PDB file of C-alpha atoms in Angstrom:
ATOM      1  CA  MET A   1      -0.947 114.430  -6.719  1.00  0.00           C
ATOM      2  CA  ASP A   2       0.040 111.340  -8.600  1.00  0.00           C
ATOM      3  CA  ARG A   3      -1.742 110.095 -11.674  1.00  0.00           C
ATOM      4  CA  ASP A   4      -3.490 107.154  -9.939  1.00  0.00           C
ATOM      5  CA  GLN A   5      -5.074 109.427  -7.349  1.00  0.00           C
ATOM      6  CA  LEU A   6      -6.337 111.734 -10.074  1.00  0.00           C
ATOM      7  CA  PHE A   7      -7.894 108.803 -11.943  1.00  0.00           C
ATOM      8  CA  VAL A   8      -9.632 107.625  -8.749  1.00  0.00           C
ATOM      9  CA  ILE A   9     -11.124 111.093  -8.259  1.00  0.00           C
ATOM     10  CA  LEU A  10     -12.177 111.410 -11.884  1.00  0.00           C
ATOM     11  CA  ASP A  11     -13.675 107.909 -11.867  1.00  0.00           C
ATOM     12  CA  PHE A  12     -15.690 108.809  -8.777  1.00  0.00           C
ATOM     13  CA  ILE A  13     -16.923 112.074 -10.318  1.00  0.00           C
ATOM     14  CA  LEU A  14     -17.721 110.605 -13.728  1.00  0.00           C
ATOM     15  CA  ASN A  15     -19.059 107.181 -12.769  1.00  0.00           C
ATOM     16  CA  LYS A  16     -19.994 106.842  -9.119  1.00  0.00           C
ATOM     17  CA  ALA A  17     -21.020 110.165  -7.587  1.00  0.00           C
ATOM     18  CA  THR A  18     -24.679 110.681  -6.777  1.00  0.00           C
ATOM     19  CA  HIS A  19     -26.531 113.797  -7.836  1.00  0.00           C
ATOM     20  CA  GLU A  20     -26.093 115.297  -4.354  1.00  0.00           C
ATOM     21  CA  GLU A  21     -22.380 114.521  -4.344  1.00  0.00           C
ATOM     22  CA  LEU A  22     -21.969 116.145  -7.772  1.00  0.00           C
ATOM     23  CA  GLN A  23     -23.691 119.276  -6.467  1.00  0.00           C
ATOM     24  CA  VAL A  24     -21.208 119.410  -3.593  1.00  0.00           C
ATOM     25  CA  ILE A  25     -18.320 119.057  -6.043  1.00  0.00           C
ATOM     26  CA  GLN A  26     -19.757 121.795  -8.292  1.00  0.00           C
ATOM     27  CA  GLU A  27     -20.087 124.153  -5.324  1.00  0.00           C
ATOM     28  CA  ALA A  28     -16.489 123.425  -4.329  1.00  0.00           C
ATOM     29  CA  LEU A  29     -15.278 124.182  -7.847  1.00  0.00           C
ATOM     30  CA  LYS A  30     -17.272 127.429  -7.977  1.00  0.00           C
ATOM     31  CA  ARG A  31     -15.865 128.515  -4.635  1.00  0.00           C
ATOM     32  CA  ARG A  32     -12.356 127.662  -5.799  1.00  0.00           C
ATOM     33  CA  GLU A  33     -12.848 129.625  -9.022  1.00  0.00           C
ATOM     34  CA  LYS A  34     -14.046 132.694  -7.145  1.00  0.00           C
ATOM     35  CA  SER A  35     -11.316 132.579  -4.532  1.00  0.00           C
ATOM     36  CA  SER A  36      -8.324 132.084  -6.802  1.00  0.00           C
ATOM     37  CA  GLY A  37      -9.375 133.564 -10.118  1.00  0.00           C
ATOM     38  CA  LEU A  38      -7.068 131.000 -11.640  1.00  0.00           C
ATOM     39  CA  PHE A  39      -9.599 128.405 -12.732  1.00  0.00           C
ATOM     40  CA  GLY A  40      -8.938 127.404 -16.310  1.00  0.00           C
ATOM     41  CA  ASN A  41      -5.306 128.400 -16.010  1.00  0.00           C
ATOM     42  CA  PHE A  42      -2.423 126.337 -14.736  1.00  0.00           C
ATOM     43  CA  GLY A  43      -2.991 127.562 -11.167  1.00  0.00           C
ATOM     44  CA  ILE A  44      -5.542 124.839 -10.343  1.00  0.00           C
ATOM     45  CA  HIS A  45      -4.608 122.714  -7.352  1.00  0.00           C
ATOM     46  CA  PRO A  46      -6.542 119.461  -7.630  1.00  0.00           C
ATOM     47  CA  LYS A  47      -5.480 118.415  -4.122  1.00  0.00           C
ATOM     48  CA  ASP A  48      -7.089 121.493  -2.597  1.00  0.00           C
ATOM     49  CA  ILE A  49     -10.250 121.019  -4.654  1.00  0.00           C
ATOM     50  CA  ALA A  50     -10.432 117.357  -3.735  1.00  0.00           C
ATOM     51  CA  ASN A  51      -9.893 118.097  -0.022  1.00  0.00           C
ATOM     52  CA  GLU A  52     -12.582 120.758   0.022  1.00  0.00           C
ATOM     53  CA  ALA A  53     -15.012 118.553  -1.917  1.00  0.00           C
ATOM     54  CA  ALA A  54     -14.308 115.634   0.397  1.00  0.00           C
ATOM     55  CA  GLN A  55     -14.962 117.786   3.466  1.00  0.00           C
ATOM     56  CA  GLN A  56     -18.222 119.087   2.014  1.00  0.00           C
ATOM     57  CA  MET A  57     -19.348 115.601   0.975  1.00  0.00           C
ATOM     58  CA  SER A  58     -18.493 114.233   4.390  1.00  0.00           C
ATOM     59  CA  ALA A  59     -20.507 116.978   6.080  1.00  0.00           C
ATOM     60  CA  SER A  60     -23.391 116.494   3.650  1.00  0.00           C
ATOM     61  CA  MET A  61     -23.416 112.725   4.052  1.00  0.00           C
ATOM     62  CA  SER A  62     -23.162 112.986   7.833  1.00  0.00           C
ATOM     63  CA  TYR A  63     -26.148 115.302   7.826  1.00  0.00           C
ATOM     64  CA  SER A  64     -28.067 112.891   5.597  1.00  0.00           C
ATOM     65  CA  ILE A  65     -27.288 109.866   7.783  1.00  0.00           C
ATOM     66  CA  ASP A  66     -28.296 111.769  10.918  1.00  0.00           C
ATOM     67  CA  SER A  67     -31.521 112.882   9.239  1.00  0.00           C
ATOM     68  CA  ILE A  68     -32.359 109.332   8.193  1.00  0.00           C
ATOM     69  CA  ARG A  69     -31.570 107.985  11.666  1.00  0.00           C
ATOM     70  CA  GLN A  70     -33.848 110.594  13.258  1.00  0.00           C
ATOM     71  CA  MET A  71     -36.668 109.793  10.805  1.00  0.00           C
ATOM     72  CA  VAL A  72     -36.328 106.084  11.572  1.00  0.00           C
ATOM     73  CA  ARG A  73     -36.289 106.748  15.339  1.00  0.00           C
ATOM     74  CA  GLN A  74     -39.407 108.896  15.005  1.00  0.00           C
ATOM     75  CA  PHE A  75     -41.158 106.212  12.949  1.00  0.00           C
ATOM     76  CA  VAL A  76     -40.230 103.487  15.455  1.00  0.00           C
ATOM     77  CA  ALA A  77     -41.338 105.690  18.377  1.00  0.00           C
ATOM     78  CA  GLU A  78     -44.714 106.262  16.737  1.00  0.00           C
ATOM     79  CA  MET A  79     -45.070 102.556  16.024  1.00  0.00           C
ATOM     80  CA  ILE A  80     -44.258 101.675  19.650  1.00  0.00           C
ATOM     81  CA  GLN A  81     -46.740 104.228  20.971  1.00  0.00           C
ATOM     82  CA  LYS A  82     -49.417 102.933  18.625  1.00  0.00           C
ATOM     83  CA  GLU A  83     -48.841  99.234  19.361  1.00  0.00           C
ATOM     84  CA  ALA A  84     -48.030  99.542  23.072  1.00  0.00           C
ATOM     85  CA  PRO A  85     -49.617 102.720  24.453  1.00  0.00           C
ATOM     86  CA  GLU A  86     -49.228 101.415  28.020  1.00  0.00           C
ATOM     87  CA  LEU A  87     -45.440 101.950  27.911  1.00  0.00           C
ATOM     88  CA  ASN A  88     -44.072 105.050  29.616  1.00  0.00           C
ATOM     89  CA  GLN A  89     -41.559 107.402  27.971  1.00  0.00           C
ATOM     90  CA  LYS A  90     -38.561 105.725  29.635  1.00  0.00           C
ATOM     91  CA  GLN A  91     -39.611 102.300  28.330  1.00  0.00           C
ATOM     92  CA  VAL A  92     -40.166 103.702  24.843  1.00  0.00           C
ATOM     93  CA  GLU A  93     -36.705 105.285  24.961  1.00  0.00           C
ATOM     94  CA  GLU A  94     -35.130 101.976  26.041  1.00  0.00           C
ATOM     95  CA  LEU A  95     -36.749 100.202  23.106  1.00  0.00           C
ATOM     96  CA  LEU A  96     -35.645 102.944  20.726  1.00  0.00           C
ATOM     97  CA  ASN A  97     -32.064 102.705  21.972  1.00  0.00           C
ATOM     98  CA  ALA A  98     -32.154  98.935  21.537  1.00  0.00           C
ATOM     99  CA  TRP A  99     -33.669  98.992  18.046  1.00  0.00           C
ATOM    100  CA  VAL A 100     -32.166 102.197  16.624  1.00  0.00           C
ATOM    101  CA  PRO A 101     -29.036 102.989  18.660  1.00  0.00           C
ATOM    102  CA  GLU A 102     -27.363 106.357  18.465  1.00  0.00           C
ATOM    103  CA  PRO A 103     -24.019 106.417  16.638  1.00  0.00           C
ATOM    104  CA  GLY A 104     -21.335 105.216  18.992  1.00  0.00           C
ATOM    105  CA  GLY A 105     -24.026 103.950  21.320  1.00  0.00           C
ATOM    106  CA  LYS A 106     -23.979 100.432  22.625  1.00  0.00           C
ATOM    107  CA  GLY A 107     -27.571  99.441  21.985  1.00  0.00           C
ATOM    108  CA  PRO A 108     -29.067  96.938  24.356  1.00  0.00           C
ATOM    109  CA  GLU A 109     -26.934  95.570  27.153  1.00  0.00           C
ATOM    110  CA  LYS A 110     -26.969  91.838  26.511  1.00  0.00           C
ATOM    111  CA  GLN A 111     -24.636  89.152  27.539  1.00  0.00           C
ATOM    112  CA  GLN A 112     -22.883  87.419  24.707  1.00  0.00           C
ATOM    113  CA  ASP A 113     -24.524  84.092  25.527  1.00  0.00           C
ATOM    114  CA  GLU A 114     -28.045  85.460  25.878  1.00  0.00           C
ATOM    115  CA  MET A 115     -30.425  83.963  23.334  1.00  0.00           C
ATOM    116  CA  PRO A 116     -34.149  84.075  22.722  1.00  0.00           C
ATOM    117  CA  PRO A 117     -35.811  81.579  25.089  1.00  0.00           C
ATOM    118  CA  ASP A 118     -37.600  79.681  22.306  1.00  0.00           C
ATOM    119  CA  LEU A 119     -34.322  79.082  20.451  1.00  0.00           C
ATOM    120  CA  LEU A 120     -32.631  77.994  23.661  1.00  0.00           C
ATOM    121  CA  LEU A 121     -35.526  75.651  24.410  1.00  0.00           C
ATOM    122  CA  GLN A 122     -35.187  74.000  20.984  1.00  0.00           C
ATOM    123  CA  MET A 123     -31.449  73.557  21.533  1.00  0.00           C
ATOM    124  CA  ILE A 124     -32.076  71.998  24.971  1.00  0.00           C
ATOM    125  CA  ARG A 125     -34.622  69.579  23.510  1.00  0.00           C
ATOM    126  CA  GLN A 126     -32.185  68.508  20.797  1.00  0.00           C
ATOM    127  CA  PHE A 127     -29.324  68.186  23.268  1.00  0.00           C
ATOM    128  CA  LEU A 128     -31.352  66.061  25.682  1.00  0.00           C
ATOM    129  CA  ALA A 129     -32.733  63.864  22.895  1.00  0.00           C
ATOM    130  CA  TYR A 130     -29.193  63.273  21.628  1.00  0.00           C
ATOM    131  CA  SER A 131     -27.806  62.677  25.141  1.00  0.00           C
ATOM    132  CA  THR A 132     -30.509  60.114  25.957  1.00  0.00           C
ATOM    133  CA  ASP A 133     -30.251  58.350  22.571  1.00  0.00           C
ATOM    134  CA  SER A 134     -33.853  59.258  21.713  1.00  0.00           C
ATOM    135  CA  MET A 135     -33.009  61.429  18.702  1.00  0.00           C
ATOM    136  CA  ALA A 136     -33.687  60.007  15.257  1.00  0.00           C
ATOM    137  CA  PRO A 137     -30.449  59.028  13.474  1.00  0.00           C
ATOM    138  CA  SER A 138     -31.406  61.198  10.486  1.00  0.00           C
ATOM    139  CA  GLU A 139     -31.716  64.248  12.763  1.00  0.00           C
ATOM    140  CA  VAL A 140     -28.365  63.435  14.405  1.00  0.00           C
ATOM    141  CA  MET A 141     -26.684  63.263  10.979  1.00  0.00           C
ATOM    142  CA  SER A 142     -28.421  66.417   9.805  1.00  0.00           C
ATOM    143  CA  LEU A 143     -27.341  68.406  12.856  1.00  0.00           C
ATOM    144  CA  PHE A 144     -23.736  67.204  12.587  1.00  0.00           C
ATOM    145  CA  GLU A 145     -23.698  68.203   8.907  1.00  0.00           C
ATOM    146  CA  GLU A 146     -25.132  71.651   9.627  1.00  0.00           C
ATOM    147  CA  ILE A 147     -23.161  72.310  12.825  1.00  0.00           C
ATOM    148  CA  PRO A 148     -20.070  70.131  13.240  1.00  0.00           C
ATOM    149  CA  GLY A 149     -19.556  69.396  16.936  1.00  0.00           C
ATOM    150  CA  TRP A 150     -22.987  70.797  17.784  1.00  0.00           C
ATOM    151  CA  PRO A 151     -23.415  69.074  21.195  1.00  0.00           C
ATOM    152  CA  ASP A 152     -20.318  70.840  22.558  1.00  0.00           C
ATOM    153  CA  LYS A 153     -21.317  74.119  20.925  1.00  0.00           C
ATOM    154  CA  TYR A 154     -24.826  73.892  22.358  1.00  0.00           C
ATOM    155  CA  TRP A 155     -23.458  73.081  25.818  1.00  0.00           C
ATOM    156  CA  GLN A 156     -21.229  76.160  25.712  1.00  0.00           C
ATOM    157  CA  ARG A 157     -24.198  78.375  24.795  1.00  0.00           C
ATOM    158  CA  PHE A 158     -26.403  77.120  27.644  1.00  0.00           C
ATOM    159  CA  PRO A 159     -26.558  79.362  30.726  1.00  0.00           C
ATOM    160  CA  GLU A 160     -24.867  77.877  33.792  1.00  0.00           C
ATOM    161  CA  ARG A 161     -28.172  77.178  35.562  1.00  0.00           C
ATOM    162  CA  ILE A 162     -29.482  75.206  32.554  1.00  0.00           C
ATOM    163  CA  ARG A 163     -26.246  73.178  32.469  1.00  0.00           C
ATOM    164  CA  GLN A 164     -26.727  72.291  36.130  1.00  0.00           C
ATOM    165  CA  ILE A 165     -30.313  71.148  35.535  1.00  0.00           C
ATOM    166  CA  ILE A 166     -29.297  69.053  32.508  1.00  0.00           C
ATOM    167  CA  SER A 167     -26.397  67.508  34.434  1.00  0.00           C
ATOM    168  CA  LEU A 168     -28.677  66.539  37.311  1.00  0.00           C
ATOM    169  CA  TYR A 169     -31.122  64.968  34.865  1.00  0.00           C
ATOM    170  CA  LEU A 170     -28.486  63.046  32.909  1.00  0.00           C
ATOM    171  CA  LYS A 171     -26.980  61.733  36.175  1.00  0.00           C
ATOM    172  CA  GLY A 172     -30.421  60.506  37.246  1.00  0.00           C
ATOM    173  CA  LYS A 173     -30.664  62.879  40.219  1.00  0.00           C
ATOM    174  CA  ILE A 174     -33.949  64.396  38.946  1.00  0.00           C
ATOM    175  CA  ASP A 175     -36.670  62.929  36.764  1.00  0.00           C
ATOM    176  CA  ASP A 176     -37.832  64.121  33.334  1.00  0.00           C
ATOM    177  CA  GLU A 177     -40.786  66.114  34.668  1.00  0.00           C
ATOM    178  CA  THR A 178     -38.713  67.947  37.287  1.00  0.00           C
ATOM    179  CA  CYS A 179     -36.012  68.678  34.722  1.00  0.00           C
ATOM    180  CA  TRP A 180     -38.473  70.314  32.324  1.00  0.00           C
ATOM    181  CA  GLU A 181     -40.240  72.225  35.119  1.00  0.00           C
ATOM    182  CA  HIS A 182     -36.924  73.793  36.153  1.00  0.00           C
ATOM    183  CA  ILE A 183     -35.930  74.530  32.568  1.00  0.00           C
ATOM    184  CA  MET A 184     -39.261  76.230  31.832  1.00  0.00           C
ATOM    185  CA  VAL A 185     -39.050  78.315  34.993  1.00  0.00           C
ATOM    186  CA  ASP A 186     -35.457  79.254  34.218  1.00  0.00           C
ATOM    187  CA  LEU A 187     -36.330  80.300  30.664  1.00  0.00           C
ATOM    188  CA  ASP A 188     -39.516  82.021  31.883  1.00  0.00           C
ATOM    189  CA  ILE A 189     -41.630  79.986  29.436  1.00  0.00           C
ATOM    190  CA  SER A 190     -45.044  78.573  30.206  1.00  0.00           C
ATOM    191  CA  GLU A 191     -46.251  75.531  28.269  1.00  0.00           C
TER     192      GLU A 191
END
């Protein structure tokens, strides 16, 4: 082991290790002392001690993370059952997997472009106001400062069906009322 590695280990032990991590290190040192009988002599192998301590810490931390995740899942499950008792077990499990995914799990299956409907609605309103020259100049400037090139970025985020509706409206093929009716139906929003 080179000197820099030893300093990193000592710095961790002396300055950064939590109480639980220090206990793991102490147990590793005790086990090493018992097994070799050489502790305190020149037969100490810091690499072996460090490897064993690292393995024990990793196992301990993994256990702690899993315990915390399970406590959080249990808390969320209880909250869901309290706030929405009409949900069946499968629905509760789907919500749990979306809100507190298992390690390596994918969480909710969402398309990249999927956004909350209210946010999408606000973006559509801004886009249409800008496209029809009915947006206040101060708002136009503010949006361009916050999001350079925002009209193009908004357009890219709109679902294909919304783009079609907006295009029909801007080309004069449908009126304002029809445009908004279709948008609201598409976003499943009632006003």
